[in-house]
Amino acid sequence: GLETDTCYYGVVVAPDSNGFEGAPSAEASATPRLLPLAAYSLRALPFYFGMGLSWRASHELDLAGYNLYRGTDSTDLERINLSIVTDTTYRDSGLLSDTMYFYATTAVDTQENESEKSALVRGKPVSLDRGILLVDETRNGTGQPGNPSDAQVDDFYHAMLGGFGYTDWDASELGVPLAGDVGPYSTIVWHGDDYSQQQLFPALEGIANYLTIGGRLWLVGWKPVLALVDSGQYPFTFVPGEFAYDYLHITDGFNQSWFDFQGATGFSGYPDVSVDSTKLYASAHGRLPYVDAFAVLDADTVLRFNSFSNDSFAGKPVGIRWLGAQSKAVFFGFPF
């Protein structure tokens, strides 16, 4: 019989048999409401021509369940569940390729009162039919040797992908692509050809989901192992449950920090790699620093480190390939 949307405060005291009351408990407060609180922490992970939704459970005592809303416009959503959803997950199937879908959920109580909509989430379903997503995560440089400009990097990768269908994604303008962005593409080519910043880590959950469903990834860059862990110091060791172990099939990552990498020897049909000294400053002597090498679980080694000093990095894998039944990935520890 309390008034809705009004905050009430209360304490509890204990009387004894003589009617004397003890000290009051700590004060507590609560606000009864007519409408349930909105559901929260809604997440969307795409699957093949569908979207998997999940959210945090509400703990209101009169909760009956949830409604789900979908639209291709963020301002025009329609309910998609025929009956109240009592779980905190929902699979929305039969979606269109390369179409952005927006979702929200509401909570419903036993008297059919419905909450406000949750915060929106969005995503495109996995279809693997839209060619290559070319993700430019390379820092925009000055154009001087060793510090290429955005235009130079774009020209290089566009020339390399000539004849293939691809879509540009510039991380400096759009942010990194997340799970709901990558699903339509058959392959992700992701380059981070600078060693001063790595932006891959926030995208790993979405890429892992994409690879699990059958996507393909080529990851290339400067100090790319660091991008897989976000922070820390070399060397890194990877265990089951981590992206590097589960999807790239490597167990360790190392970094040769000084100017020692003068190229790589190709295996399994891959050509040898050499360093273009005209793209480096003179003091580099045609060699690259900060090149990553790996210890391999069961991936194919396709490139091995050519060391100027012939030190412990000589012959280590710097390019690996995993061709699984579902996911396929190629990983290079040096910038193109």
GROMACS .gro file of C-alpha atoms in nm:
model
  336
    1GLY     CA    1   0.000   0.000   0.000
    2LEU     CA    2   0.295   0.239  -0.041
    3GLU     CA    3   0.307   0.526  -0.287
    4THR     CA    4   0.494   0.455  -0.608
    5ASP     CA    5   0.820   0.637  -0.686
    6THR     CA    6   0.846   0.766  -0.329
    7CYS     CA    7   1.155   0.688  -0.123
    8TYR     CA    8   1.080   0.536   0.220
    9TYR     CA    9   1.328   0.512   0.509
   10GLY     CA   10   1.310   0.266   0.795
   11VAL     CA   11   1.488   0.127   1.100
   12VAL     CA   12   1.422  -0.174   1.320
   13VAL     CA   13   1.431  -0.173   1.701
   14ALA     CA   14   1.400  -0.468   1.937
   15PRO     CA   15   1.179  -0.431   2.249
   16ASP     CA   16   1.233  -0.651   2.553
   17SER     CA   17   0.963  -0.807   2.771
   18ASN     CA   18   0.945  -0.490   2.983
   19GLY     CA   19   0.879  -0.272   2.679
   20PHE     CA   20   1.223  -0.114   2.666
   21GLU     CA   21   1.355  -0.062   2.313
   22GLY     CA   22   1.715  -0.112   2.212
   23ALA     CA   23   1.912   0.115   1.983
   24PRO     CA   24   1.777   0.140   1.625
   25SER     CA   25   1.941  -0.053   1.344
   26ALA     CA   26   2.121   0.123   1.066
   27GLU     CA   27   1.877   0.313   0.849
   28ALA     CA   28   1.773   0.158   0.517
   29SER     CA   29   1.575   0.301   0.229
   30ALA     CA   30   1.389   0.177  -0.077
   31THR     CA   31   1.162   0.314  -0.346
   32PRO     CA   32   0.864   0.103  -0.453
   33ARG     CA   33   0.769   0.145  -0.817
   34LEU     CA   34   0.476   0.059  -1.035
   35LEU     CA   35   0.695  -0.005  -1.341
   36PRO     CA   36   0.984  -0.250  -1.320
   37LEU     CA   37   1.338  -0.119  -1.356
   38ALA     CA   38   1.477  -0.145  -1.707
   39ALA     CA   39   1.689  -0.448  -1.789
   40TYR     CA   40   2.059  -0.364  -1.812
   41SER     CA   41   2.394  -0.477  -1.955
   42LEU     CA   42   2.238  -0.590  -2.283
   43ARG     CA   43   2.502  -0.744  -2.516
   44ALA     CA   44   2.486  -0.861  -2.876
   45LEU     CA   45   2.715  -1.119  -3.039
   46PRO     CA   46   2.640  -1.206  -3.403
   47PHE     CA   47   2.618  -1.557  -3.538
   48TYR     CA   48   2.547  -1.690  -3.889
   49PHE     CA   49   2.261  -1.471  -4.015
   50GLY     CA   50   2.151  -1.402  -3.659
   51MET     CA   51   2.223  -1.220  -3.336
   52GLY     CA   52   2.273  -1.366  -2.990
   53LEU     CA   53   2.148  -1.137  -2.712
   54SER     CA   54   2.218  -1.158  -2.339
   55TRP     CA   55   2.156  -0.931  -2.041
   56ARG     CA   56   2.179  -0.917  -1.663
   57ALA     CA   57   1.892  -1.068  -1.464
   58SER     CA   58   1.655  -0.843  -1.273
   59HIS     CA   59   1.589  -0.937  -0.908
   60GLU     CA   60   1.251  -0.769  -0.855
   61LEU     CA   61   1.019  -1.002  -0.666
   62ASP     CA   62   0.727  -0.966  -0.908
   63LEU     CA   63   0.929  -1.002  -1.230
   64ALA     CA   64   0.758  -1.210  -1.499
   65GLY     CA   65   1.020  -1.184  -1.773
   66TYR     CA   66   1.145  -0.970  -2.060
   67ASN     CA   67   1.052  -0.836  -2.402
   68LEU     CA   68   1.299  -0.789  -2.689
   69TYR     CA   69   1.279  -0.511  -2.949
   70ARG     CA   70   1.458  -0.488  -3.284
   71GLY     CA   71   1.483  -0.240  -3.569
   72THR     CA   72   1.706  -0.136  -3.857
   73ASP     CA   73   1.667   0.222  -3.734
   74SER     CA   74   1.765   0.314  -3.380
   75THR     CA   75   1.444   0.513  -3.334
   76ASP     CA   76   1.193   0.257  -3.465
   77LEU     CA   77   1.203  -0.076  -3.279
   78GLU     CA   78   0.937  -0.347  -3.277
   79ARG     CA   79   0.885  -0.633  -3.034
   80ILE     CA   80   1.015  -0.966  -3.171
   81ASN     CA   81   0.924  -1.221  -2.899
   82LEU     CA   82   0.574  -1.370  -2.917
   83SER     CA   83   0.564  -1.459  -2.547
   84ILE     CA   84   0.747  -1.330  -2.241
   85VAL     CA   85   1.112  -1.439  -2.232
   86THR     CA   86   1.193  -1.583  -1.891
   87ASP     CA   87   1.563  -1.647  -1.961
   88THR     CA   88   1.835  -1.381  -1.996
   89THR     CA   89   1.941  -1.491  -2.347
   90TYR     CA   90   1.770  -1.482  -2.685
   91ARG     CA   91   1.874  -1.592  -3.036
   92ASP     CA   92   1.734  -1.382  -3.319
   93SER     CA   93   1.764  -1.579  -3.645
   94GLY     CA   94   1.693  -1.526  -4.013
   95LEU     CA   95   1.849  -1.180  -4.040
   96LEU     CA   96   1.969  -1.009  -4.358
   97SER     CA   97   2.330  -0.982  -4.470
   98ASP     CA   98   2.518  -0.653  -4.426
   99THR     CA   99   2.229  -0.495  -4.234
  100MET     CA  100   2.275  -0.312  -3.904
  101TYR     CA  101   2.021  -0.417  -3.642
  102PHE     CA  102   1.945  -0.228  -3.321
  103TYR     CA  103   1.814  -0.400  -3.007
  104ALA     CA  104   1.669  -0.310  -2.668
  105THR     CA  105   1.502  -0.513  -2.395
  106THR     CA  106   1.243  -0.436  -2.127
  107ALA     CA  107   1.140  -0.603  -1.801
  108VAL     CA  108   0.776  -0.704  -1.741
  109ASP     CA  109   0.615  -0.778  -1.402
  110THR     CA  110   0.335  -1.015  -1.311
  111GLN     CA  111   0.076  -0.739  -1.358
  112GLU     CA  112   0.205  -0.679  -1.715
  113ASN     CA  113   0.367  -0.347  -1.628
  114GLU     CA  114   0.660  -0.291  -1.862
  115SER     CA  115   0.979  -0.099  -1.791
  116GLU     CA  116   1.150   0.160  -2.004
  117LYS     CA  117   1.373   0.020  -2.277
  118SER     CA  118   1.733  -0.063  -2.198
  119ALA     CA  119   2.027   0.107  -2.362
  120LEU     CA  120   2.054   0.014  -2.731
  121VAL     CA  121   2.305  -0.233  -2.873
  122ARG     CA  122   2.368  -0.291  -3.241
  123GLY     CA  123   2.534  -0.532  -3.479
  124LYS     CA  124   2.541  -0.697  -3.820
  125PRO     CA  125   2.496  -1.074  -3.845
  126VAL     CA  126   2.775  -1.300  -3.965
  127SER     CA  127   2.736  -1.376  -4.336
  128LEU     CA  128   3.099  -1.397  -4.461
  129ASP     CA  129   2.989  -1.278  -4.805
  130ARG     CA  130   3.111  -0.917  -4.831
  131GLY     CA  131   3.478  -0.953  -4.919
  132ILE     CA  132   3.766  -0.822  -4.709
  133LEU     CA  133   3.748  -0.576  -4.421
  134LEU     CA  134   4.075  -0.380  -4.436
  135VAL     CA  135   4.132  -0.237  -4.089
  136ASP     CA  136   4.386   0.048  -4.081
  137GLU     CA  137   4.506   0.076  -3.723
  138THR     CA  138   4.845   0.220  -3.825
  139ARG     CA  139   4.923   0.558  -3.672
  140ASN     CA  140   4.912   0.847  -3.919
  141GLY     CA  141   5.275   0.954  -3.962
  142THR     CA  142   5.466   1.238  -4.123
  143GLY     CA  143   5.555   1.055  -4.443
  144GLN     CA  144   5.926   1.055  -4.360
  145PRO     CA  145   6.124   0.728  -4.379
  146GLY     CA  146   6.019   0.498  -4.096
  147ASN     CA  147   5.704   0.704  -4.031
  148PRO     CA  148   5.462   0.658  -4.323
  149SER     CA  149   5.163   0.883  -4.370
  150ASP     CA  150   4.807   0.756  -4.379
  151ALA     CA  151   4.799   0.803  -4.756
  152GLN     CA  152   5.120   0.602  -4.803
  153VAL     CA  153   4.989   0.316  -4.589
  154ASP     CA  154   4.654   0.316  -4.770
  155ASP     CA  155   4.823   0.316  -5.111
  156PHE     CA  156   5.043   0.022  -5.010
  157TYR     CA  157   4.761  -0.202  -4.886
  158HIS     CA  158   4.526  -0.101  -5.166
  159ALA     CA  159   4.791  -0.199  -5.421
  160MET     CA  160   4.847  -0.531  -5.243
  161LEU     CA  161   4.472  -0.607  -5.244
  162GLY     CA  162   4.423  -0.495  -5.603
  163GLY     CA  163   4.169  -0.720  -5.773
  164PHE     CA  164   4.000  -0.820  -5.446
  165GLY     CA  165   3.682  -0.672  -5.306
  166TYR     CA  166   3.755  -0.486  -4.982
  167THR     CA  167   3.608  -0.224  -4.752
  168ASP     CA  168   3.831   0.030  -4.573
  169TRP     CA  169   3.797   0.079  -4.197
  170ASP     CA  170   4.012   0.359  -4.054
  171ALA     CA  171   4.042   0.310  -3.677
  172SER     CA  172   4.147   0.672  -3.622
  173GLU     CA  173   3.810   0.787  -3.761
  174LEU     CA  174   3.574   0.503  -3.670
  175GLY     CA  175   3.738   0.344  -3.366
  176VAL     CA  176   3.824  -0.025  -3.374
  177PRO     CA  177   3.560  -0.255  -3.527
  178LEU     CA  178   3.375  -0.461  -3.267
  179ALA     CA  179   3.176  -0.785  -3.285
  180GLY     CA  180   2.876  -0.625  -3.452
  181ASP     CA  181   3.086  -0.468  -3.726
  182VAL     CA  182   3.291  -0.756  -3.870
  183GLY     CA  183   3.031  -1.026  -3.937
  184PRO     CA  184   2.954  -0.958  -4.304
  185TYR     CA  185   3.315  -0.996  -4.422
  186SER     CA  186   3.484  -1.312  -4.545
  187THR     CA  187   3.826  -1.201  -4.419
  188ILE     CA  188   3.969  -0.938  -4.185
  189VAL     CA  189   4.305  -0.789  -4.280
  190TRP     CA  190   4.422  -0.589  -3.977
  191HIS     CA  191   4.745  -0.388  -3.988
  192GLY     CA  192   4.907  -0.193  -3.707
  193ASP     CA  193   5.232  -0.090  -3.873
  194ASP     CA  194   5.363   0.129  -3.592
  195TYR     CA  195   5.519   0.034  -3.259
  196SER     CA  196   5.398   0.327  -3.047
  197GLN     CA  197   5.032   0.228  -3.007
  198GLN     CA  198   4.830  -0.091  -3.023
  199GLN     CA  199   4.450  -0.078  -3.048
  200LEU     CA  200   4.357  -0.439  -3.122
  201PHE     CA  201   4.276  -0.558  -2.769
  202PRO     CA  202   3.918  -0.416  -2.737
  203ALA     CA  203   3.826  -0.590  -3.063
  204LEU     CA  204   3.947  -0.939  -2.964
  205GLU     CA  205   3.617  -1.064  -2.822
  206GLY     CA  206   3.440  -0.981  -3.147
  207ILE     CA  207   3.718  -1.129  -3.362
  208ALA     CA  208   3.717  -1.448  -3.153
  209ASN     CA  209   3.341  -1.479  -3.205
  210TYR     CA  210   3.389  -1.414  -3.578
  211LEU     CA  211   3.663  -1.678  -3.611
  212THR     CA  212   3.459  -1.935  -3.420
  213ILE     CA  213   3.181  -1.905  -3.678
  214GLY     CA  214   3.419  -1.950  -3.973
  215GLY     CA  215   3.586  -1.615  -4.033
  216ARG     CA  216   3.943  -1.560  -4.152
  217LEU     CA  217   4.204  -1.320  -4.016
  218TRP     CA  218   4.538  -1.184  -4.135
  219LEU     CA  219   4.703  -0.987  -3.856
  220VAL     CA  220   5.023  -0.795  -3.927
  221GLY     CA  221   5.203  -0.520  -3.741
  222TRP     CA  222   5.480  -0.390  -3.520
  223LYS     CA  223   5.485  -0.551  -3.172
  224PRO     CA  224   5.155  -0.728  -3.244
  225VAL     CA  225   5.190  -0.970  -2.951
  226LEU     CA  226   5.163  -0.673  -2.714
  227ALA     CA  227   4.836  -0.583  -2.888
  228LEU     CA  228   4.695  -0.922  -2.790
  229VAL     CA  229   4.748  -0.861  -2.417
  230ASP     CA  230   4.699  -0.483  -2.395
  231SER     CA  231   4.978  -0.431  -2.142
  232GLY     CA  232   5.276  -0.598  -1.979
  233GLN     CA  233   5.635  -0.682  -2.064
  234TYR     CA  234   5.789  -0.928  -2.307
  235PRO     CA  235   5.821  -1.225  -2.311
  236PHE     CA  236   5.456  -1.334  -2.289
  237THR     CA  237   5.325  -1.686  -2.225
  238PHE     CA  238   4.979  -1.789  -2.340
  239VAL     CA  239   4.747  -2.056  -2.202
  240PRO     CA  240   4.411  -2.203  -2.308
  241GLY     CA  241   4.137  -1.942  -2.289
  242GLU     CA  242   4.357  -1.664  -2.427
  243PHE     CA  243   4.316  -1.541  -2.784
  244ALA     CA  244   4.677  -1.607  -2.889
  245TYR     CA  245   4.660  -1.968  -2.775
  246ASP     CA  246   4.306  -2.052  -2.889
  247TYR     CA  247   4.298  -1.878  -3.228
  248LEU     CA  248   4.660  -1.821  -3.336
  249HIS     CA  249   4.794  -2.140  -3.177
  250ILE     CA  250   5.107  -1.986  -3.028
  251THR     CA  251   5.230  -2.038  -2.672
  252ASP     CA  252   5.487  -1.758  -2.630
  253GLY     CA  253   5.570  -1.419  -2.776
  254PHE     CA  254   5.915  -1.255  -2.782
  255ASN     CA  255   6.040  -0.919  -2.905
  256GLN     CA  256   6.377  -0.835  -3.057
  257SER     CA  257   6.401  -0.468  -2.963
  258TRP     CA  258   6.714  -0.366  -3.154
  259PHE     CA  259   6.786  -0.337  -3.527
  260ASP     CA  260   6.840  -0.706  -3.601
  261PHE     CA  261   6.560  -0.818  -3.836
  262GLN     CA  262   6.688  -0.817  -4.193
  263GLY     CA  263   6.416  -1.033  -4.340
  264ALA     CA  264   6.254  -1.373  -4.314
  265THR     CA  265   6.280  -1.709  -4.490
  266GLY     CA  266   5.956  -1.842  -4.631
  267PHE     CA  267   5.814  -2.192  -4.588
  268SER     CA  268   5.496  -2.376  -4.700
  269GLY     CA  269   5.486  -2.181  -5.024
  270TYR     CA  270   5.541  -1.839  -4.869
  271PRO     CA  271   5.813  -1.627  -5.034
  272ASP     CA  272   6.117  -1.490  -4.855
  273VAL     CA  273   6.078  -1.142  -4.707
  274SER     CA  274   6.337  -0.863  -4.724
  275VAL     CA  275   6.346  -0.515  -4.574
  276ASP     CA  276   6.309  -0.218  -4.810
  277SER     CA  277   6.587   0.008  -4.686
  278THR     CA  278   6.452   0.306  -4.884
  279LYS     CA  279   6.153   0.320  -4.647
  280LEU     CA  280   6.375   0.345  -4.337
  281TYR     CA  281   6.603   0.613  -4.200
  282ALA     CA  282   6.971   0.565  -4.281
  283SER     CA  283   7.080   0.474  -3.928
  284ALA     CA  284   6.858   0.162  -3.941
  285HIS     CA  285   7.101   0.009  -4.194
  286GLY     CA  286   6.815  -0.172  -4.364
  287ARG     CA  287   6.707  -0.359  -4.052
  288LEU     CA  288   6.394  -0.341  -3.835
  289PRO     CA  289   6.369  -0.321  -3.455
  290TYR     CA  290   6.080  -0.436  -3.232
  291VAL     CA  291   6.002  -0.748  -3.434
  292ASP     CA  292   5.801  -1.022  -3.261
  293ALA     CA  293   5.880  -1.392  -3.278
  294PHE     CA  294   5.671  -1.680  -3.146
  295ALA     CA  295   5.679  -2.024  -2.994
  296VAL     CA  296   5.426  -2.237  -3.180
  297LEU     CA  297   5.168  -2.477  -3.041
  298ASP     CA  298   5.058  -2.655  -3.358
  299ALA     CA  299   5.032  -2.379  -3.619
  300ASP     CA  300   5.235  -2.391  -3.941
  301THR     CA  301   5.549  -2.177  -3.942
  302VAL     CA  302   5.554  -1.992  -4.274
  303LEU     CA  303   5.830  -1.734  -4.203
  304ARG     CA  304   6.145  -1.758  -3.990
  305PHE     CA  305   6.356  -1.471  -3.850
  306ASN     CA  306   6.670  -1.376  -4.045
  307SER     CA  307   6.896  -1.225  -3.777
  308PHE     CA  308   7.179  -0.984  -3.862
  309SER     CA  309   7.362  -1.081  -3.543
  310ASN     CA  310   7.272  -1.450  -3.573
  311ASP     CA  311   7.162  -1.442  -3.208
  312SER     CA  312   6.892  -1.646  -3.032
  313PHE     CA  313   6.621  -1.495  -3.256
  314ALA     CA  314   6.771  -1.652  -3.568
  315GLY     CA  315   6.526  -1.901  -3.715
  316LYS     CA  316   6.243  -1.827  -3.473
  317PRO     CA  317   5.894  -1.819  -3.626
  318VAL     CA  318   5.788  -1.465  -3.723
  319GLY     CA  319   5.500  -1.573  -3.945
  320ILE     CA  320   5.252  -1.849  -3.863
  321ARG     CA  321   4.939  -1.992  -4.022
  322TRP     CA  322   4.652  -2.184  -3.864
  323LEU     CA  323   4.407  -2.347  -4.103
  324GLY     CA  324   4.146  -2.504  -3.878
  325ALA     CA  325   3.819  -2.670  -3.967
  326GLN     CA  326   3.638  -2.349  -3.874
  327SER     CA  327   3.871  -2.055  -3.818
  328LYS     CA  328   4.172  -1.962  -4.028
  329ALA     CA  329   4.438  -1.713  -3.924
  330VAL     CA  330   4.773  -1.580  -4.042
  331PHE     CA  331   4.991  -1.381  -3.802
  332PHE     CA  332   5.307  -1.183  -3.884
  333GLY     CA  333   5.530  -1.032  -3.616
  334PHE     CA  334   5.667  -0.750  -3.831
  335PRO     CA  335   5.515  -0.456  -4.020
  336PHE     CA  336   5.462  -0.462  -4.394
   0.00000   0.00000   0.00000
